[in-house]
Amino acid sequence: LLTYKVPYQPNRNIPYLGPINGGLREGMSIYIQGTIPKHINRFFINLICGEYESSDIALHFNPRFDGWDKVVFNTCQNGSWGSEEKIHRMPFRKGEHFEMVIIVNFQGYQIKVNGIDFHTFQHRIPMEQVRGLQIAGDVSIQMINFIGPGGYPGGDMGPVPYSSIIQGGMFPKRTIVIRGMVPYGAHKLSIKFLVSRSRDVAFHIHPRFREGIVLRNSMIGGNWGQEEREMIFSLSLRCQSVVGTRGLKCL
């Protein structure tokens, strides 16, 4: 199962407080893209059990740049904070861009920053009670995206092979997140970004699982370019300057 979403209201103003339509379910993810300013003290990301600042907090994620850099996790119920979990590692760098994913699973909230596992905060409040997202402090947010089974804003991408239009096309800093599960014995996966009229392939990424390699290429006028090979499989696709790309195809 793969899920495909486009950014759903970029360039959010901070502080931000907004709903999570339909609430959280196991298997969903929240993708956040932003920038840490050079002069930062702290910021926080809350998953709240309502749509108001006074709502209970199921997840409090609070990076603190205070000389003893750390990230504090907690919950708040009926106005009372629980016991803090302090992680004395800082996954963010001052003045740099970041990509963060909150994965909702049975155990808790698994936090990944820039593709690296950081910490899993175990559930203290049932995930089904979460109804909102709150972000405040010294941070700039470019994108918030909800991904997963029935996740807002839309449903699952559907079975493969799959082909669809990218509404509005690609533009600088637009990010597409593809999340799925590779079945046992899988041989390969193909993802193509197509130019709508010419059917040229602006970008083709082709993991070959049995060989442990990822191939990248493009095709213009029916001719493939020089192939790039890499021994990894970690997808984070961001458009930098491609104009005219209108389609996404997964095989």
PDB file of C-alpha atoms in Angstrom:
ATOM      1  CA  LEU A   1       0.000   0.000   0.000  1.00  0.00           C
ATOM      2  CA  LEU A   2       1.304   3.412  -0.998  1.00  0.00           C
ATOM      3  CA  THR A   3      -0.123   6.776  -0.080  1.00  0.00           C
ATOM      4  CA  TYR A   4       0.408   9.899  -2.177  1.00  0.00           C
ATOM      5  CA  LYS A   5      -0.435  13.401  -1.031  1.00  0.00           C
ATOM      6  CA  VAL A   6       0.413  16.874  -2.250  1.00  0.00           C
ATOM      7  CA  PRO A   7       1.179  19.688   0.236  1.00  0.00           C
ATOM      8  CA  TYR A   8      -2.058  20.928   1.655  1.00  0.00           C
ATOM      9  CA  GLN A   9      -1.543  24.601   2.570  1.00  0.00           C
ATOM     10  CA  PRO A  10       2.157  25.483   2.551  1.00  0.00           C
ATOM     11  CA  ASN A  11       3.828  28.460   4.235  1.00  0.00           C
ATOM     12  CA  ARG A  12       1.906  28.211   7.486  1.00  0.00           C
ATOM     13  CA  ASN A  13       2.124  31.056   9.960  1.00  0.00           C
ATOM     14  CA  ILE A  14       3.464  30.300  13.447  1.00  0.00           C
ATOM     15  CA  PRO A  15       1.938  29.961  15.994  1.00  0.00           C
ATOM     16  CA  TYR A  16      -0.347  27.466  14.259  1.00  0.00           C
ATOM     17  CA  LEU A  17      -3.397  25.635  15.592  1.00  0.00           C
ATOM     18  CA  GLY A  18      -5.502  23.514  13.268  1.00  0.00           C
ATOM     19  CA  PRO A  19      -7.713  20.420  13.111  1.00  0.00           C
ATOM     20  CA  ILE A  20      -6.774  16.899  12.078  1.00  0.00           C
ATOM     21  CA  ASN A  21      -9.909  15.974  10.159  1.00  0.00           C
ATOM     22  CA  GLY A  22     -11.113  12.526  11.154  1.00  0.00           C
ATOM     23  CA  GLY A  23      -8.541  12.244  13.950  1.00  0.00           C
ATOM     24  CA  LEU A  24      -5.585   9.870  14.117  1.00  0.00           C
ATOM     25  CA  ARG A  25      -5.479   6.178  13.327  1.00  0.00           C
ATOM     26  CA  GLU A  26      -2.764   3.582  13.511  1.00  0.00           C
ATOM     27  CA  GLY A  27      -0.656   3.690  10.363  1.00  0.00           C
ATOM     28  CA  MET A  28      -1.040   7.413   9.771  1.00  0.00           C
ATOM     29  CA  SER A  29       1.919   9.787   9.562  1.00  0.00           C
ATOM     30  CA  ILE A  30       2.307  13.536   9.916  1.00  0.00           C
ATOM     31  CA  TYR A  31       4.969  15.028   7.659  1.00  0.00           C
ATOM     32  CA  ILE A  32       6.368  18.446   8.627  1.00  0.00           C
ATOM     33  CA  GLN A  33       8.887  20.431   6.609  1.00  0.00           C
ATOM     34  CA  GLY A  34      10.489  23.548   8.044  1.00  0.00           C
ATOM     35  CA  THR A  35      13.559  25.589   8.911  1.00  0.00           C
ATOM     36  CA  ILE A  36      15.312  26.207  12.221  1.00  0.00           C
ATOM     37  CA  PRO A  37      16.428  29.852  12.617  1.00  0.00           C
ATOM     38  CA  LYS A  38      20.009  30.631  13.613  1.00  0.00           C
ATOM     39  CA  HIS A  39      18.857  32.429  16.753  1.00  0.00           C
ATOM     40  CA  ILE A  40      16.592  29.852  18.393  1.00  0.00           C
ATOM     41  CA  ASN A  41      15.578  29.139  21.961  1.00  0.00           C
ATOM     42  CA  ARG A  42      12.894  26.473  21.650  1.00  0.00           C
ATOM     43  CA  PHE A  43       9.765  25.407  19.805  1.00  0.00           C
ATOM     44  CA  PHE A  44       7.094  22.775  20.293  1.00  0.00           C
ATOM     45  CA  ILE A  45       4.753  20.541  18.336  1.00  0.00           C
ATOM     46  CA  ASN A  46       1.637  19.305  20.137  1.00  0.00           C
ATOM     47  CA  LEU A  47      -0.949  16.709  19.193  1.00  0.00           C
ATOM     48  CA  ILE A  48      -4.022  17.876  21.059  1.00  0.00           C
ATOM     49  CA  CYS A  49      -7.344  16.275  22.000  1.00  0.00           C
ATOM     50  CA  GLY A  50      -9.433  19.130  20.628  1.00  0.00           C
ATOM     51  CA  GLU A  51      -9.105  22.325  18.621  1.00  0.00           C
ATOM     52  CA  TYR A  52      -8.321  24.776  21.437  1.00  0.00           C
ATOM     53  CA  GLU A  53      -5.091  25.713  23.198  1.00  0.00           C
ATOM     54  CA  SER A  54      -6.544  24.459  26.491  1.00  0.00           C
ATOM     55  CA  SER A  55      -7.168  20.944  25.115  1.00  0.00           C
ATOM     56  CA  ASP A  56      -5.374  17.937  26.572  1.00  0.00           C
ATOM     57  CA  ILE A  57      -2.028  17.216  24.902  1.00  0.00           C
ATOM     58  CA  ALA A  58      -1.385  13.627  23.804  1.00  0.00           C
ATOM     59  CA  LEU A  59       2.104  14.417  22.496  1.00  0.00           C
ATOM     60  CA  HIS A  60       4.285  17.378  23.474  1.00  0.00           C
ATOM     61  CA  PHE A  61       7.483  17.502  21.385  1.00  0.00           C
ATOM     62  CA  ASN A  62       9.722  20.300  22.638  1.00  0.00           C
ATOM     63  CA  PRO A  63      13.301  20.836  21.337  1.00  0.00           C
ATOM     64  CA  ARG A  64      15.253  23.180  23.652  1.00  0.00           C
ATOM     65  CA  PHE A  65      18.473  24.942  22.651  1.00  0.00           C
ATOM     66  CA  ASP A  66      19.560  26.027  26.138  1.00  0.00           C
ATOM     67  CA  GLY A  67      23.220  25.064  26.372  1.00  0.00           C
ATOM     68  CA  TRP A  68      22.220  21.533  27.352  1.00  0.00           C
ATOM     69  CA  ASP A  69      20.448  20.864  24.091  1.00  0.00           C
ATOM     70  CA  LYS A  70      17.689  18.310  24.461  1.00  0.00           C
ATOM     71  CA  VAL A  71      14.200  17.347  23.336  1.00  0.00           C
ATOM     72  CA  VAL A  72      11.467  17.043  25.970  1.00  0.00           C
ATOM     73  CA  PHE A  73       8.437  14.760  25.485  1.00  0.00           C
ATOM     74  CA  ASN A  74       5.350  14.900  27.678  1.00  0.00           C
ATOM     75  CA  THR A  75       1.565  14.875  27.938  1.00  0.00           C
ATOM     76  CA  CYS A  76      -0.873  17.224  29.641  1.00  0.00           C
ATOM     77  CA  GLN A  77      -4.274  16.185  30.995  1.00  0.00           C
ATOM     78  CA  ASN A  78      -6.778  18.422  32.784  1.00  0.00           C
ATOM     79  CA  GLY A  79      -4.156  21.150  32.973  1.00  0.00           C
ATOM     80  CA  SER A  80      -1.562  18.923  34.676  1.00  0.00           C
ATOM     81  CA  TRP A  81       1.694  17.877  33.005  1.00  0.00           C
ATOM     82  CA  GLY A  82       2.904  14.296  33.256  1.00  0.00           C
ATOM     83  CA  SER A  83       6.467  13.100  33.805  1.00  0.00           C
ATOM     84  CA  GLU A  84       8.951  14.415  31.256  1.00  0.00           C
ATOM     85  CA  GLU A  85      10.988  12.222  28.938  1.00  0.00           C
ATOM     86  CA  LYS A  86      14.234  14.050  28.146  1.00  0.00           C
ATOM     87  CA  ILE A  87      16.350  12.986  25.190  1.00  0.00           C
ATOM     88  CA  HIS A  88      19.771  14.623  25.437  1.00  0.00           C
ATOM     89  CA  ARG A  89      20.382  14.624  21.705  1.00  0.00           C
ATOM     90  CA  MET A  90      19.422  17.360  19.255  1.00  0.00           C
ATOM     91  CA  PRO A  91      18.268  16.204  15.783  1.00  0.00           C
ATOM     92  CA  PHE A  92      17.973  19.786  14.466  1.00  0.00           C
ATOM     93  CA  ARG A  93      20.715  22.222  13.447  1.00  0.00           C
ATOM     94  CA  LYS A  94      20.501  25.983  13.724  1.00  0.00           C
ATOM     95  CA  GLY A  95      19.954  27.731  10.411  1.00  0.00           C
ATOM     96  CA  GLU A  96      19.144  24.515   8.545  1.00  0.00           C
ATOM     97  CA  HIS A  97      16.142  22.990   6.830  1.00  0.00           C
ATOM     98  CA  PHE A  98      14.535  19.853   8.303  1.00  0.00           C
ATOM     99  CA  GLU A  99      12.010  17.182   7.413  1.00  0.00           C
ATOM    100  CA  MET A 100      10.203  15.483  10.280  1.00  0.00           C
ATOM    101  CA  VAL A 101       7.746  12.575  10.308  1.00  0.00           C
ATOM    102  CA  ILE A 102       5.513  11.542  13.217  1.00  0.00           C
ATOM    103  CA  ILE A 103       4.451   7.935  12.601  1.00  0.00           C
ATOM    104  CA  VAL A 104       1.417   6.768  14.563  1.00  0.00           C
ATOM    105  CA  ASN A 105       1.709   3.114  15.512  1.00  0.00           C
ATOM    106  CA  PHE A 106       0.330   0.771  18.167  1.00  0.00           C
ATOM    107  CA  GLN A 107       3.211   1.443  20.540  1.00  0.00           C
ATOM    108  CA  GLY A 108       3.280   5.226  20.320  1.00  0.00           C
ATOM    109  CA  TYR A 109       4.522   8.129  18.212  1.00  0.00           C
ATOM    110  CA  GLN A 110       7.685   7.268  16.299  1.00  0.00           C
ATOM    111  CA  ILE A 111       9.677  10.415  15.487  1.00  0.00           C
ATOM    112  CA  LYS A 112      11.993  10.598  12.476  1.00  0.00           C
ATOM    113  CA  VAL A 113      14.049  13.698  11.635  1.00  0.00           C
ATOM    114  CA  ASN A 114      15.786  13.966   8.262  1.00  0.00           C
ATOM    115  CA  GLY A 115      15.148  10.277   7.664  1.00  0.00           C
ATOM    116  CA  ILE A 116      16.749   9.111  10.933  1.00  0.00           C
ATOM    117  CA  ASP A 117      14.866   7.480  13.823  1.00  0.00           C
ATOM    118  CA  PHE A 118      15.006   9.765  16.861  1.00  0.00           C
ATOM    119  CA  HIS A 119      12.631   8.506  19.564  1.00  0.00           C
ATOM    120  CA  THR A 120       9.327   6.695  20.111  1.00  0.00           C
ATOM    121  CA  PHE A 121       7.046   8.249  22.715  1.00  0.00           C
ATOM    122  CA  GLN A 122       4.633   5.644  24.084  1.00  0.00           C
ATOM    123  CA  HIS A 123       0.919   6.442  24.183  1.00  0.00           C
ATOM    124  CA  ARG A 124      -0.401   7.828  27.448  1.00  0.00           C
ATOM    125  CA  ILE A 125      -3.633   9.119  25.897  1.00  0.00           C
ATOM    126  CA  PRO A 126      -5.464   7.028  23.254  1.00  0.00           C
ATOM    127  CA  MET A 127      -4.545   8.187  19.740  1.00  0.00           C
ATOM    128  CA  GLU A 128      -8.249   8.214  18.794  1.00  0.00           C
ATOM    129  CA  GLN A 129      -8.750  11.243  21.062  1.00  0.00           C
ATOM    130  CA  VAL A 130      -6.346  13.438  19.064  1.00  0.00           C
ATOM    131  CA  ARG A 131      -8.156  16.066  17.007  1.00  0.00           C
ATOM    132  CA  GLY A 132      -5.685  18.894  16.420  1.00  0.00           C
ATOM    133  CA  LEU A 133      -2.120  19.972  15.728  1.00  0.00           C
ATOM    134  CA  GLN A 134      -0.398  22.911  17.421  1.00  0.00           C
ATOM    135  CA  ILE A 135       3.011  24.406  16.578  1.00  0.00           C
ATOM    136  CA  ALA A 136       4.621  27.433  18.211  1.00  0.00           C
ATOM    137  CA  GLY A 137       8.011  28.892  19.064  1.00  0.00           C
ATOM    138  CA  ASP A 138      11.175  29.625  17.106  1.00  0.00           C
ATOM    139  CA  VAL A 139      10.538  27.663  13.919  1.00  0.00           C
ATOM    140  CA  SER A 140       9.451  28.302  10.343  1.00  0.00           C
ATOM    141  CA  ILE A 141       7.075  25.741   8.790  1.00  0.00           C
ATOM    142  CA  GLN A 142       6.767  25.353   5.018  1.00  0.00           C
ATOM    143  CA  MET A 143       4.537  22.294   4.870  1.00  0.00           C
ATOM    144  CA  ILE A 144       2.276  20.053   6.940  1.00  0.00           C
ATOM    145  CA  ASN A 145       0.985  16.874   5.351  1.00  0.00           C
ATOM    146  CA  PHE A 146      -1.152  14.012   6.680  1.00  0.00           C
ATOM    147  CA  ILE A 147      -0.437  10.602   5.183  1.00  0.00           C
ATOM    148  CA  GLY A 148      -1.847   7.166   5.753  1.00  0.00           C
ATOM    149  CA  PRO A 149      -4.903   4.926   5.730  1.00  0.00           C
ATOM    150  CA  GLY A 150      -7.760   7.266   4.883  1.00  0.00           C
ATOM    151  CA  GLY A 151      -5.597  10.213   5.928  1.00  0.00           C
ATOM    152  CA  TYR A 152      -6.688  13.782   5.238  1.00  0.00           C
ATOM    153  CA  PRO A 153      -6.786  15.382   2.662  1.00  0.00           C
ATOM    154  CA  GLY A 154      -7.950  12.352   0.701  1.00  0.00           C
ATOM    155  CA  GLY A 155      -7.810   8.585   0.655  1.00  0.00           C
ATOM    156  CA  ASP A 156      -5.202   6.027  -0.190  1.00  0.00           C
ATOM    157  CA  MET A 157      -3.446   6.158  -3.501  1.00  0.00           C
ATOM    158  CA  GLY A 158      -4.820   2.758  -4.424  1.00  0.00           C
ATOM    159  CA  PRO A 159      -3.268  -0.420  -5.800  1.00  0.00           C
ATOM    160  CA  VAL A 160      -0.364  -0.455  -8.213  1.00  0.00           C
ATOM    161  CA  PRO A 161       0.139  -0.066 -11.119  1.00  0.00           C
ATOM    162  CA  TYR A 162      -1.023   3.482 -10.460  1.00  0.00           C
ATOM    163  CA  SER A 163      -1.102   6.647 -12.556  1.00  0.00           C
ATOM    164  CA  SER A 164      -2.483  10.079 -11.677  1.00  0.00           C
ATOM    165  CA  ILE A 165      -2.221  13.793 -12.365  1.00  0.00           C
ATOM    166  CA  ILE A 166      -0.208  16.023 -10.017  1.00  0.00           C
ATOM    167  CA  GLN A 167      -2.595  18.925  -9.572  1.00  0.00           C
ATOM    168  CA  GLY A 168      -0.792  22.207 -10.267  1.00  0.00           C
ATOM    169  CA  GLY A 169       2.320  20.371 -11.473  1.00  0.00           C
ATOM    170  CA  MET A 170       5.686  20.448  -9.759  1.00  0.00           C
ATOM    171  CA  PHE A 171       7.336  23.609  -8.508  1.00  0.00           C
ATOM    172  CA  PRO A 172      10.330  24.489  -6.302  1.00  0.00           C
ATOM    173  CA  LYS A 173      10.106  23.068  -2.749  1.00  0.00           C
ATOM    174  CA  ARG A 174       6.987  21.000  -3.495  1.00  0.00           C
ATOM    175  CA  THR A 175       7.556  17.650  -1.785  1.00  0.00           C
ATOM    176  CA  ILE A 176       5.905  14.319  -2.507  1.00  0.00           C
ATOM    177  CA  VAL A 177       6.033  11.652   0.185  1.00  0.00           C
ATOM    178  CA  ILE A 178       5.442   8.035  -0.819  1.00  0.00           C
ATOM    179  CA  ARG A 179       5.052   5.656   2.098  1.00  0.00           C
ATOM    180  CA  GLY A 180       4.453   1.953   1.715  1.00  0.00           C
ATOM    181  CA  MET A 181       5.381  -1.582   2.626  1.00  0.00           C
ATOM    182  CA  VAL A 182       7.571  -3.792   0.451  1.00  0.00           C
ATOM    183  CA  PRO A 183       6.197  -7.363   0.424  1.00  0.00           C
ATOM    184  CA  TYR A 184       8.458 -10.324   1.062  1.00  0.00           C
ATOM    185  CA  GLY A 185      10.135 -11.472  -2.143  1.00  0.00           C
ATOM    186  CA  ALA A 186       9.615  -8.173  -3.978  1.00  0.00           C
ATOM    187  CA  HIS A 187      11.954  -7.644  -6.926  1.00  0.00           C
ATOM    188  CA  LYS A 188      11.636  -3.990  -7.945  1.00  0.00           C
ATOM    189  CA  LEU A 189       9.640  -0.763  -7.776  1.00  0.00           C
ATOM    190  CA  SER A 190       9.333   1.931 -10.444  1.00  0.00           C
ATOM    191  CA  ILE A 191       8.291   5.554  -9.869  1.00  0.00           C
ATOM    192  CA  LYS A 192       8.133   7.965 -12.812  1.00  0.00           C
ATOM    193  CA  PHE A 193       7.452  11.698 -13.016  1.00  0.00           C
ATOM    194  CA  LEU A 194       5.990  12.280 -16.462  1.00  0.00           C
ATOM    195  CA  VAL A 195       5.715  15.382 -18.639  1.00  0.00           C
ATOM    196  CA  SER A 196       2.033  15.332 -19.594  1.00  0.00           C
ATOM    197  CA  ARG A 197       2.062  16.137 -23.314  1.00  0.00           C
ATOM    198  CA  SER A 198       5.330  14.663 -24.518  1.00  0.00           C
ATOM    199  CA  ARG A 199       5.266  11.726 -22.053  1.00  0.00           C
ATOM    200  CA  ASP A 200       8.947  12.372 -21.426  1.00  0.00           C
ATOM    201  CA  VAL A 201      10.161  11.052 -18.075  1.00  0.00           C
ATOM    202  CA  ALA A 202      11.511  13.954 -16.017  1.00  0.00           C
ATOM    203  CA  PHE A 203      12.634  11.633 -13.234  1.00  0.00           C
ATOM    204  CA  HIS A 204      12.649   7.854 -12.913  1.00  0.00           C
ATOM    205  CA  ILE A 205      13.642   6.161  -9.659  1.00  0.00           C
ATOM    206  CA  HIS A 206      13.880   2.391  -9.786  1.00  0.00           C
ATOM    207  CA  PRO A 207      14.849   0.430  -6.634  1.00  0.00           C
ATOM    208  CA  ARG A 208      15.953  -3.154  -7.301  1.00  0.00           C
ATOM    209  CA  PHE A 209      15.604  -4.908  -3.963  1.00  0.00           C
ATOM    210  CA  ARG A 210      17.369  -8.172  -4.765  1.00  0.00           C
ATOM    211  CA  GLU A 211      20.413  -6.296  -6.062  1.00  0.00           C
ATOM    212  CA  GLY A 212      20.337  -3.732  -3.248  1.00  0.00           C
ATOM    213  CA  ILE A 213      20.613  -0.763  -5.628  1.00  0.00           C
ATOM    214  CA  VAL A 214      18.567   2.258  -6.672  1.00  0.00           C
ATOM    215  CA  LEU A 215      18.650   3.438 -10.290  1.00  0.00           C
ATOM    216  CA  ARG A 216      17.848   7.017 -11.356  1.00  0.00           C
ATOM    217  CA  ASN A 217      17.403   8.360 -14.869  1.00  0.00           C
ATOM    218  CA  SER A 218      15.321  10.480 -17.239  1.00  0.00           C
ATOM    219  CA  MET A 219      14.013   9.968 -20.766  1.00  0.00           C
ATOM    220  CA  ILE A 220      13.679  12.763 -23.344  1.00  0.00           C
ATOM    221  CA  GLY A 221      12.383  12.203 -26.866  1.00  0.00           C
ATOM    222  CA  GLY A 222      12.366   8.453 -26.337  1.00  0.00           C
ATOM    223  CA  ASN A 223      16.031   8.369 -25.355  1.00  0.00           C
ATOM    224  CA  TRP A 224      17.202   7.444 -21.865  1.00  0.00           C
ATOM    225  CA  GLY A 225      19.970   9.501 -20.298  1.00  0.00           C
ATOM    226  CA  GLN A 226      22.992   8.339 -18.332  1.00  0.00           C
ATOM    227  CA  GLU A 227      21.926   6.045 -15.509  1.00  0.00           C
ATOM    228  CA  GLU A 228      22.837   6.819 -11.885  1.00  0.00           C
ATOM    229  CA  ARG A 229      23.239   3.977  -9.372  1.00  0.00           C
ATOM    230  CA  GLU A 230      23.322   4.074  -5.588  1.00  0.00           C
ATOM    231  CA  MET A 231      23.371   1.399  -2.894  1.00  0.00           C
ATOM    232  CA  ILE A 232      20.578   2.779  -0.710  1.00  0.00           C
ATOM    233  CA  PHE A 233      16.808   2.824  -0.472  1.00  0.00           C
ATOM    234  CA  SER A 234      15.499   5.947   1.237  1.00  0.00           C
ATOM    235  CA  LEU A 235      13.049   8.110  -0.700  1.00  0.00           C
ATOM    236  CA  SER A 236      12.614  11.820  -0.039  1.00  0.00           C
ATOM    237  CA  LEU A 237      11.742  13.581  -3.272  1.00  0.00           C
ATOM    238  CA  ARG A 238      11.803  17.361  -3.598  1.00  0.00           C
ATOM    239  CA  CYS A 239      11.374  19.304  -6.831  1.00  0.00           C
ATOM    240  CA  GLN A 240      13.988  22.043  -7.217  1.00  0.00           C
ATOM    241  CA  SER A 241      13.468  23.537 -10.666  1.00  0.00           C
ATOM    242  CA  VAL A 242      11.475  21.141 -12.866  1.00  0.00           C
ATOM    243  CA  VAL A 243       8.775  22.882 -14.877  1.00  0.00           C
ATOM    244  CA  GLY A 244       6.094  21.057 -16.842  1.00  0.00           C
ATOM    245  CA  THR A 245       5.976  17.796 -14.895  1.00  0.00           C
ATOM    246  CA  ARG A 246       2.310  16.862 -14.488  1.00  0.00           C
ATOM    247  CA  GLY A 247       2.091  13.169 -13.771  1.00  0.00           C
ATOM    248  CA  LEU A 248       3.116  10.514 -11.268  1.00  0.00           C
ATOM    249  CA  LYS A 249       3.280   6.850 -12.154  1.00  0.00           C
ATOM    250  CA  CYS A 250       4.118   3.934  -9.848  1.00  0.00           C
ATOM    251  CA  LEU A 251       4.609   0.362 -11.068  1.00  0.00           C
TER     252      LEU A 251
END
